[in-house]
PDB file of C-alpha atoms and ligand atoms in Angstrom:
ATOM      1  CA  MET A 265      -2.428 -20.190   3.845  1.00 97.00           C
ATOM      2  CA  LYS A 266      -0.173 -18.920   1.070  1.00 98.00           C
ATOM      3  CA  LEU A 267       0.305 -15.291   0.145  1.00 98.00           C
ATOM      4  CA  PHE A 268       1.564 -14.806  -3.393  1.00 98.00           C
ATOM      5  CA  SER A 269       3.532 -11.608  -3.142  1.00 98.00           C
ATOM      6  CA  LEU A 270       6.253  -9.583  -4.834  1.00 97.00           C
ATOM      7  CA  PRO A 271       8.829  -7.833  -2.625  1.00 96.00           C
ATOM      8  CA  HIS A 272       8.352  -4.394  -4.228  1.00 96.00           C
ATOM      9  CA  SER A 273       4.547  -4.510  -4.393  1.00 97.00           C
ATOM     10  CA  PRO A 274       2.905  -1.845  -2.206  1.00 98.00           C
ATOM     11  CA  TYR A 275      -0.319  -3.871  -2.269  1.00 98.00           C
ATOM     12  CA  ALA A 276       1.288  -7.113  -1.148  1.00 98.00           C
ATOM     13  CA  ALA A 277       3.154  -5.099   1.517  1.00 98.00           C
ATOM     14  CA  ARG A 278      -0.171  -4.211   3.142  1.00 98.00           C
ATOM     15  CA  VAL A 279      -0.956  -7.864   3.745  1.00 98.00           C
ATOM     16  CA  ARG A 280       2.575  -8.621   4.924  1.00 98.00           C
ATOM     17  CA  ILE A 281       2.343  -5.791   7.474  1.00 98.00           C
ATOM     18  CA  GLN A 282      -0.994  -7.092   8.708  1.00 97.00           C
ATOM     19  CA  ALA A 283       0.372 -10.640   8.942  1.00 97.00           C
ATOM     20  CA  ARG A 284       3.272  -9.490  11.124  1.00 96.00           C
ATOM     21  CA  LEU A 285       1.138  -7.260  13.325  1.00 96.00           C
ATOM     22  CA  GLU A 286      -1.433  -9.992  13.912  1.00 95.00           C
ATOM     23  CA  GLY A 287       0.902 -12.982  13.956  1.00 93.00           C
ATOM     24  CA  LEU A 288      -0.872 -14.629  11.014  1.00 94.00           C
ATOM     25  CA  PRO A 289       0.543 -17.917   9.713  1.00 92.00           C
ATOM     26  CA  LEU A 290       1.083 -16.918   6.085  1.00 96.00           C
ATOM     27  CA  GLU A 291       3.586 -18.560   3.813  1.00 98.00           C
ATOM     28  CA  ILE A 292       4.946 -15.737   1.657  1.00 98.00           C
ATOM     29  CA  LEU A 293       5.727 -16.961  -1.850  1.00 98.00           C
ATOM     30  CA  PRO A 294       6.346 -15.531  -5.325  1.00 98.00           C
ATOM     31  CA  PRO A 295       3.504 -16.013  -7.855  1.00 98.00           C
ATOM     32  CA  PRO A 296       3.270 -19.755  -8.681  1.00 97.00           C
ATOM     33  CA  VAL A 297       2.909 -19.025 -12.402  1.00 97.00           C
ATOM     34  CA  PRO A 298       4.303 -15.979 -14.241  1.00 97.00           C
ATOM     35  CA  LEU A 299       2.224 -12.803 -14.098  1.00 97.00           C
ATOM     36  CA  ARG A 300       0.667 -11.572 -17.334  1.00 96.00           C
ATOM     37  CA  THR A 301       0.242 -15.097 -18.726  1.00 97.00           C
ATOM     38  CA  GLU A 302      -2.908 -16.942 -19.645  1.00 98.00           C
ATOM     39  CA  ALA A 303      -2.068 -19.530 -16.977  1.00 98.00           C
ATOM     40  CA  PHE A 304      -2.007 -16.805 -14.303  1.00 98.00           C
ATOM     41  CA  MET A 305      -5.245 -15.236 -15.550  1.00 98.00           C
ATOM     42  CA  GLN A 306      -6.997 -18.596 -15.582  1.00 97.00           C
ATOM     43  CA  ARG A 307      -5.991 -19.346 -12.037  1.00 96.00           C
ATOM     44  CA  PHE A 308      -6.332 -15.776 -10.679  1.00 97.00           C
ATOM     45  CA  PRO A 309      -8.919 -13.924 -12.786  1.00 97.00           C
ATOM     46  CA  LEU A 310      -8.007 -10.414 -11.591  1.00 98.00           C
ATOM     47  CA  GLY A 311      -4.455 -10.874 -12.861  1.00 98.00           C
ATOM     48  CA  LYS A 312      -2.559  -9.188 -10.019  1.00 98.00           C
ATOM     49  CA  VAL A 313      -0.735  -9.911  -6.796  1.00 98.00           C
ATOM     50  CA  PRO A 314      -1.252 -10.140  -3.905  1.00 98.00           C
ATOM     51  CA  VAL A 315      -3.340 -13.296  -3.900  1.00 98.00           C
ATOM     52  CA  LEU A 316      -4.164 -15.262  -0.776  1.00 98.00           C
ATOM     53  CA  GLU A 317      -4.617 -18.990  -1.357  1.00 98.00           C
ATOM     54  CA  LEU A 318      -6.551 -20.833   1.316  1.00 97.00           C
ATOM     55  CA  SER A 319      -5.853 -24.414   2.351  1.00 95.00           C
ATOM     56  CA  GLY A 320      -8.852 -25.568   0.297  1.00 96.00           C
ATOM     57  CA  GLY A 321      -7.354 -23.948  -2.817  1.00 95.00           C
ATOM     58  CA  GLU A 322      -9.707 -20.937  -2.938  1.00 97.00           C
ATOM     59  CA  ALA A 323      -7.971 -17.748  -4.029  1.00 98.00           C
ATOM     60  CA  ILE A 324      -8.683 -14.231  -2.776  1.00 98.00           C
ATOM     61  CA  ALA A 325      -7.304 -11.279  -4.746  1.00 98.00           C
ATOM     62  CA  GLU A 326      -7.329  -7.507  -4.071  1.00 98.00           C
ATOM     63  CA  SER A 327      -5.369  -6.402  -1.037  1.00 98.00           C
ATOM     64  CA  TRP A 328      -8.342  -4.839   0.737  1.00 98.00           C
ATOM     65  CA  ALA A 329     -10.482  -7.980   0.295  1.00 98.00           C
ATOM     66  CA  ILE A 330      -7.585 -10.067   1.613  1.00 98.00           C
ATOM     67  CA  MET A 331      -7.058  -7.807   4.633  1.00 98.00           C
ATOM     68  CA  GLU A 332     -10.739  -7.850   5.529  1.00 97.00           C
ATOM     69  CA  TYR A 333     -10.878 -11.630   5.067  1.00 97.00           C
ATOM     70  CA  LEU A 334      -7.879 -12.115   7.360  1.00 97.00           C
ATOM     71  CA  SER A 335      -9.330  -9.877  10.036  1.00 95.00           C
ATOM     72  CA  GLU A 336     -12.693 -11.646   9.875  1.00 94.00           C
ATOM     73  CA  ALA A 337     -11.294 -15.184   9.760  1.00 92.00           C
ATOM     74  CA  GLY A 338     -10.703 -15.317  13.513  1.00 84.00           C
ATOM     75  CA  ILE A 339      -7.023 -16.255  13.269  1.00 87.00           C
ATOM     76  CA  ALA A 340      -5.341 -13.062  14.538  1.00 83.00           C
ATOM     77  CA  ASN A 341      -3.108 -13.392  17.600  1.00 79.00           C
ATOM     78  CA  GLY A 342      -2.619  -9.686  18.179  1.00 73.00           C
ATOM     79  CA  GLY A 343      -5.105  -6.877  18.763  1.00 77.00           C
ATOM     80  CA  SER A 344      -7.713  -6.035  16.161  1.00 90.00           C
ATOM     81  CA  LEU A 345      -6.823  -3.727  13.280  1.00 97.00           C
ATOM     82  CA  VAL A 346     -10.532  -3.044  12.691  1.00 96.00           C
ATOM     83  CA  PRO A 347     -12.145  -0.404  14.929  1.00 96.00           C
ATOM     84  CA  GLU A 348     -15.159  -1.433  16.989  1.00 94.00           C
ATOM     85  CA  SER A 349     -17.362   1.538  16.202  1.00 96.00           C
ATOM     86  CA  ALA A 350     -19.166   1.940  12.884  1.00 97.00           C
ATOM     87  CA  LEU A 351     -17.667   5.427  12.596  1.00 97.00           C
ATOM     88  CA  GLY A 352     -14.154   4.084  13.245  1.00 96.00           C
ATOM     89  CA  ARG A 353     -14.656   1.445  10.553  1.00 97.00           C
ATOM     90  CA  ALA A 354     -15.949   4.056   8.097  1.00 98.00           C
ATOM     91  CA  GLN A 355     -12.874   6.196   8.792  1.00 98.00           C
ATOM     92  CA  MET A 356     -10.642   3.147   8.280  1.00 98.00           C
ATOM     93  CA  ARG A 357     -12.276   2.495   4.895  1.00 98.00           C
ATOM     94  CA  MET A 358     -12.008   6.155   3.933  1.00 98.00           C
ATOM     95  CA  LEU A 359      -8.244   5.956   4.475  1.00 98.00           C
ATOM     96  CA  GLY A 360      -8.026   2.823   2.325  1.00 98.00           C
ATOM     97  CA  ARG A 361     -10.092   4.372  -0.448  1.00 98.00           C
ATOM     98  CA  TYR A 362      -8.156   7.633  -0.192  1.00 98.00           C
ATOM     99  CA  ALA A 363      -4.967   5.613  -0.773  1.00 98.00           C
ATOM    100  CA  ASP A 364      -6.342   3.786  -3.817  1.00 98.00           C
ATOM    101  CA  LEU A 365      -8.856   6.089  -5.466  1.00 98.00           C
ATOM    102  CA  HIS A 366      -7.269   9.467  -4.802  1.00 98.00           C
ATOM    103  CA  LEU A 367      -3.570   9.288  -3.962  1.00 98.00           C
ATOM    104  CA  ALA A 368      -2.637   6.352  -6.198  1.00 98.00           C
ATOM    105  CA  THR A 369      -4.884   7.222  -9.128  1.00 98.00           C
ATOM    106  CA  ASN A 370      -4.146  10.944  -9.266  1.00 97.00           C
ATOM    107  CA  ALA A 371      -0.570  11.162  -7.984  1.00 97.00           C
ATOM    108  CA  LEU A 372       1.241   7.829  -7.724  1.00 97.00           C
ATOM    109  CA  PHE A 373       0.389   6.392 -11.135  1.00 96.00           C
ATOM    110  CA  PRO A 374       1.395   9.613 -12.957  1.00 96.00           C
ATOM    111  CA  LEU A 375       4.670   9.511 -10.984  1.00 95.00           C
ATOM    112  CA  PHE A 376       5.245   5.890 -11.999  1.00 93.00           C
ATOM    113  CA  ARG A 377       4.766   6.929 -15.610  1.00 93.00           C
ATOM    114  CA  VAL A 378       7.462   9.617 -15.178  1.00 92.00           C
ATOM    115  CA  ALA A 379       9.702   6.996 -13.534  1.00 90.00           C
ATOM    116  CA  ILE A 380       9.490   4.706 -16.564  1.00 87.00           C
ATOM    117  CA  GLY A 381      10.252   7.602 -18.892  1.00 87.00           C
ATOM    118  CA  ALA A 382       6.758   8.155 -20.325  1.00 85.00           C
ATOM    119  CA  ALA A 383       5.939  11.715 -21.282  1.00 75.00           C
ATOM    120  CA  GLY A 384       4.241  13.812 -18.619  1.00 81.00           C
ATOM    121  CA  ASP A 385       3.978  17.392 -17.448  1.00 92.00           C
ATOM    122  CA  THR A 386       6.031  17.309 -14.256  1.00 92.00           C
ATOM    123  CA  ALA A 387       4.671  20.654 -12.944  1.00 94.00           C
ATOM    124  CA  GLU A 388       1.125  19.365 -13.391  1.00 96.00           C
ATOM    125  CA  ILE A 389       1.966  16.096 -11.636  1.00 96.00           C
ATOM    126  CA  ALA A 390       3.566  17.989  -8.720  1.00 96.00           C
ATOM    127  CA  GLN A 391       0.433  20.125  -8.434  1.00 97.00           C
ATOM    128  CA  SER A 392      -1.758  17.038  -8.438  1.00 97.00           C
ATOM    129  CA  LEU A 393       0.454  15.399  -5.800  1.00 97.00           C
ATOM    130  CA  ARG A 394       0.116  18.477  -3.548  1.00 98.00           C
ATOM    131  CA  ALA A 395      -3.669  18.519  -4.026  1.00 98.00           C
ATOM    132  CA  GLU A 396      -3.957  14.834  -3.112  1.00 98.00           C
ATOM    133  CA  LEU A 397      -1.683  15.204  -0.078  1.00 98.00           C
ATOM    134  CA  LEU A 398      -3.765  18.154   1.102  1.00 98.00           C
ATOM    135  CA  LYS A 399      -6.842  15.902   0.956  1.00 98.00           C
ATOM    136  CA  GLY A 400      -5.035  13.403   3.192  1.00 98.00           C
ATOM    137  CA  GLU A 401      -3.920  16.117   5.589  1.00 98.00           C
ATOM    138  CA  ARG A 402      -7.500  17.315   5.960  1.00 98.00           C
ATOM    139  CA  LEU A 403      -8.939  13.796   6.111  1.00 98.00           C
ATOM    140  CA  LEU A 404      -6.701  12.822   9.019  1.00 98.00           C
ATOM    141  CA  ALA A 405      -7.506  16.101  10.810  1.00 97.00           C
ATOM    142  CA  SER A 406     -11.234  15.384  10.373  1.00 97.00           C
ATOM    143  CA  PHE A 407     -10.847  12.239  12.502  1.00 96.00           C
ATOM    144  CA  GLY A 408     -10.135  14.499  15.500  1.00 89.00           C
ATOM    145  CA  GLY A 409      -7.024  14.722  17.626  1.00 73.00           C
ATOM    146  CA  GLY A 410      -5.854  12.208  20.158  1.00 79.00           C
ATOM    147  CA  GLU A 411      -4.504   8.709  20.091  1.00 88.00           C
ATOM    148  CA  ARG A 412      -6.231   6.004  18.100  1.00 95.00           C
ATOM    149  CA  PRO A 413      -5.201   2.429  17.392  1.00 96.00           C
ATOM    150  CA  LEU A 414      -3.533   1.591  14.075  1.00 97.00           C
ATOM    151  CA  ASN A 415      -6.064   0.174  11.616  1.00 98.00           C
ATOM    152  CA  LEU A 416      -6.236  -1.431   8.172  1.00 98.00           C
ATOM    153  CA  GLY A 417      -6.646   2.005   6.567  1.00 98.00           C
ATOM    154  CA  ASP A 418      -3.291   3.144   7.948  1.00 98.00           C
ATOM    155  CA  ILE A 419      -1.736  -0.092   6.713  1.00 98.00           C
ATOM    156  CA  ALA A 420      -3.198   0.380   3.243  1.00 98.00           C
ATOM    157  CA  LEU A 421      -1.960   3.952   3.056  1.00 98.00           C
ATOM    158  CA  ALA A 422       1.584   3.433   4.357  1.00 98.00           C
ATOM    159  CA  PRO A 423       3.146   1.635   1.321  1.00 98.00           C
ATOM    160  CA  THR A 424       1.500   4.101  -1.076  1.00 98.00           C
ATOM    161  CA  MET A 425       2.972   6.958   0.951  1.00 98.00           C
ATOM    162  CA  LEU A 426       6.373   5.287   0.831  1.00 98.00           C
ATOM    163  CA  TYR A 427       6.317   5.186  -2.980  1.00 98.00           C
ATOM    164  CA  LEU A 428       5.166   8.791  -3.213  1.00 97.00           C
ATOM    165  CA  GLN A 429       8.155   9.883  -1.164  1.00 97.00           C
ATOM    166  CA  GLU A 430      10.511   7.764  -3.278  1.00 97.00           C
ATOM    167  CA  LEU A 431       9.166   9.171  -6.544  1.00 96.00           C
ATOM    168  CA  ALA A 432       8.290  12.793  -5.683  1.00 97.00           C
ATOM    169  CA  PRO A 433      11.878  14.009  -6.325  1.00 96.00           C
ATOM    170  CA  LEU A 434      11.198  13.242 -10.016  1.00 94.00           C
ATOM    171  CA  VAL A 435       8.824  16.233  -9.983  1.00 94.00           C
ATOM    172  CA  GLU A 436      11.136  18.436  -7.902  1.00 94.00           C
ATOM    173  CA  MET A 437       9.502  17.651  -4.561  1.00 94.00           C
ATOM    174  CA  ALA A 438      12.375  16.334  -2.460  1.00 94.00           C
ATOM    175  CA  GLU A 439      10.430  16.011   0.814  1.00 96.00           C
ATOM    176  CA  PRO A 440       6.724  16.040  -0.069  1.00 97.00           C
ATOM    177  CA  LEU A 441       5.489  15.560   3.498  1.00 98.00           C
ATOM    178  CA  GLU A 442       7.367  18.628   4.765  1.00 97.00           C
ATOM    179  CA  GLU A 443       4.502  20.817   3.570  1.00 95.00           C
ATOM    180  CA  PHE A 444       1.923  18.651   5.379  1.00 98.00           C
ATOM    181  CA  PRO A 445       2.619  18.429   9.117  1.00 97.00           C
ATOM    182  CA  GLY A 446      -0.391  16.239   9.890  1.00 97.00           C
ATOM    183  CA  LEU A 447       0.671  13.673   7.297  1.00 98.00           C
ATOM    184  CA  GLY A 448       4.275  14.006   8.479  1.00 98.00           C
ATOM    185  CA  ALA A 449       3.198  13.197  12.046  1.00 97.00           C
ATOM    186  CA  TRP A 450       1.069  10.293  10.781  1.00 97.00           C
ATOM    187  CA  TRP A 451       4.054   8.950   8.800  1.00 98.00           C
ATOM    188  CA  ALA A 452       6.298   9.092  11.900  1.00 98.00           C
ATOM    189  CA  TRP A 453       3.547   7.400  13.931  1.00 97.00           C
ATOM    190  CA  VAL A 454       2.972   4.471  11.512  1.00 98.00           C
ATOM    191  CA  ASN A 455       6.740   3.998  11.279  1.00 98.00           C
ATOM    192  CA  SER A 456       6.935   3.702  15.065  1.00 98.00           C
ATOM    193  CA  PHE A 457       5.390   0.200  14.663  1.00 98.00           C
ATOM    194  CA  ALA A 458       8.247  -2.193  13.937  1.00 98.00           C
ATOM    195  CA  PRO A 459       6.261  -4.467  11.558  1.00 97.00           C
ATOM    196  CA  VAL A 460       5.246  -1.430   9.484  1.00 98.00           C
ATOM    197  CA  ARG A 461       8.751   0.020   9.469  1.00 98.00           C
ATOM    198  CA  ASP A 462      10.373  -3.333   8.631  1.00 98.00           C
ATOM    199  CA  VAL A 463       8.065  -4.217   5.745  1.00 98.00           C
ATOM    200  CA  LEU A 464       8.362  -0.685   4.335  1.00 98.00           C
ATOM    201  CA  GLN A 465      12.133  -1.054   4.441  1.00 98.00           C
ATOM    202  CA  GLU A 466      11.850  -4.356   2.532  1.00 98.00           C
ATOM    203  CA  VAL A 467       9.733  -2.627  -0.112  1.00 98.00           C
ATOM    204  CA  ARG A 468      12.189   0.288  -0.345  1.00 97.00           C
ATOM    205  CA  THR A 469      15.138  -2.099  -0.765  1.00 97.00           C
ATOM    206  CA  ALA A 470      13.309  -4.160  -3.387  1.00 96.00           C
ATOM    207  CA  TYR A 471      12.275  -1.041  -5.281  1.00 95.00           C
ATOM    208  CA  HIS A 472      15.853   0.306  -5.331  1.00 93.00           C
ATOM    209  CA  ALA A 473      17.151  -3.064  -6.542  1.00 93.00           C
ATOM    210  CA  PHE A 474      14.505  -3.033  -9.280  1.00 86.00           C
ATOM    211  CA  VAL A 475      15.508   0.493 -10.397  1.00 83.00           C
ATOM    212  CA  GLU A 476      19.212  -0.388 -10.335  1.00 85.00           C
ATOM    213  CA  GLY A 477      18.458  -3.498 -12.407  1.00 82.00           C
ATOM    214  CA  LEU A 478      16.680  -1.349 -15.008  1.00 76.00           C
ATOM    215  CA  ALA A 479      19.592   1.137 -15.069  1.00 74.00           C
ATOM    216  CA  ALA A 480      22.108  -1.684 -15.530  1.00 81.00           C
ATOM    217  CA  LYS A 481      20.122  -3.001 -18.522  1.00 79.00           C
ATOM    218  CA  ALA A 482      19.892   0.465 -20.162  1.00 72.00           C
TER     219      ALA A 482
HETATM  220  N1  GSH B 575      -5.957  -3.178  -6.569  1.00 91.84           N
HETATM  221  C1  GSH B 575      -4.983  -4.239  -6.453  1.00 91.84           C
HETATM  222  C2  GSH B 575      -3.693  -3.778  -7.109  1.00 91.84           C
HETATM  223  C3  GSH B 575      -2.648  -4.891  -7.195  1.00 91.84           C
HETATM  224  C4  GSH B 575      -1.522  -4.564  -8.168  1.00 91.84           C
HETATM  225  O1  GSH B 575      -1.572  -3.584  -8.921  1.00 91.84           O
HETATM  226  N2  GSH B 575      -0.500  -5.415  -8.153  1.00 91.84           N
HETATM  227  C5  GSH B 575       0.607  -5.264  -9.055  1.00 91.84           C
HETATM  228  C6  GSH B 575       1.924  -5.362  -8.296  1.00 91.84           C
HETATM  229  S1  GSH B 575       2.170  -3.932  -7.308  1.00 91.84           S
HETATM  230  C7  GSH B 575       0.589  -6.388 -10.077  1.00 91.84           C
HETATM  231  O2  GSH B 575       0.224  -7.493  -9.770  1.00 91.84           O
HETATM  232  N3  GSH B 575       0.996  -6.080 -11.304  1.00 91.84           N
HETATM  233  C8  GSH B 575       1.126  -7.061 -12.309  1.00 91.84           C
HETATM  234  C9  GSH B 575       0.619  -6.594 -13.608  1.00 91.84           C
HETATM  235  O3  GSH B 575       0.060  -5.498 -13.680  1.00 91.84           O
HETATM  236  O4  GSH B 575       0.755  -7.327 -14.571  1.00 91.84           O
HETATM  237  C10 GSH B 575      -4.804  -4.599  -4.985  1.00 91.84           C
HETATM  238  O5  GSH B 575      -5.123  -3.775  -4.114  1.00 91.84           O
HETATM  239  O6  GSH B 575      -4.389  -5.728  -4.695  1.00 91.84           O
END
């Protein structure tokens, strides 16, 4: 199986973390045709990476669909990243949807726009970031205390949280998780897993290289 990935992509990073945690035999490759071209859109209708290409040539896009496919395909060597109970699975999906529909939509994308120099009210973006982080703080607390195994929701959230911390200084929030001890503890916990920590470091390095490249061109 081939995973078409970009090193700085938080969405591709999810699948790469899962692959390392579960010992999945994925060949990690750049997109086989340039993004944002008709050729890419024809081959991969949703127009984004990551894309998982199966040995029969079928393509699966959307990181969450790929992660669920991989965990259902019966090829994992490690423990399961999908909880056994229906409640555990619902909580896992809530974390994934929190990452995409709340944190990314309302905080990360506005921060990206600031990063590329688009106009934006930085005080408003900081307020929105705090509001979204508070949701996460409360969501994690609602799962109850105590140890639980890492799941796909944590893996979906981790790269988004990495980018928020990289970009929050743009809106005068140097350490955004400092105000949210539950999220801070969660962040330390997910980073205690070497595959998570290592892939996040790859994303961080790729992102910094990307930013330096932009600065050099300016
Ligand atoms: N919802 C998608 C988002 C994927 C996504 O936004 N990928 C970005 C890279 S981080 C991309 O392919 N961008 C190319 C483009 O927008 O042209 C997922 O979860 O896979």
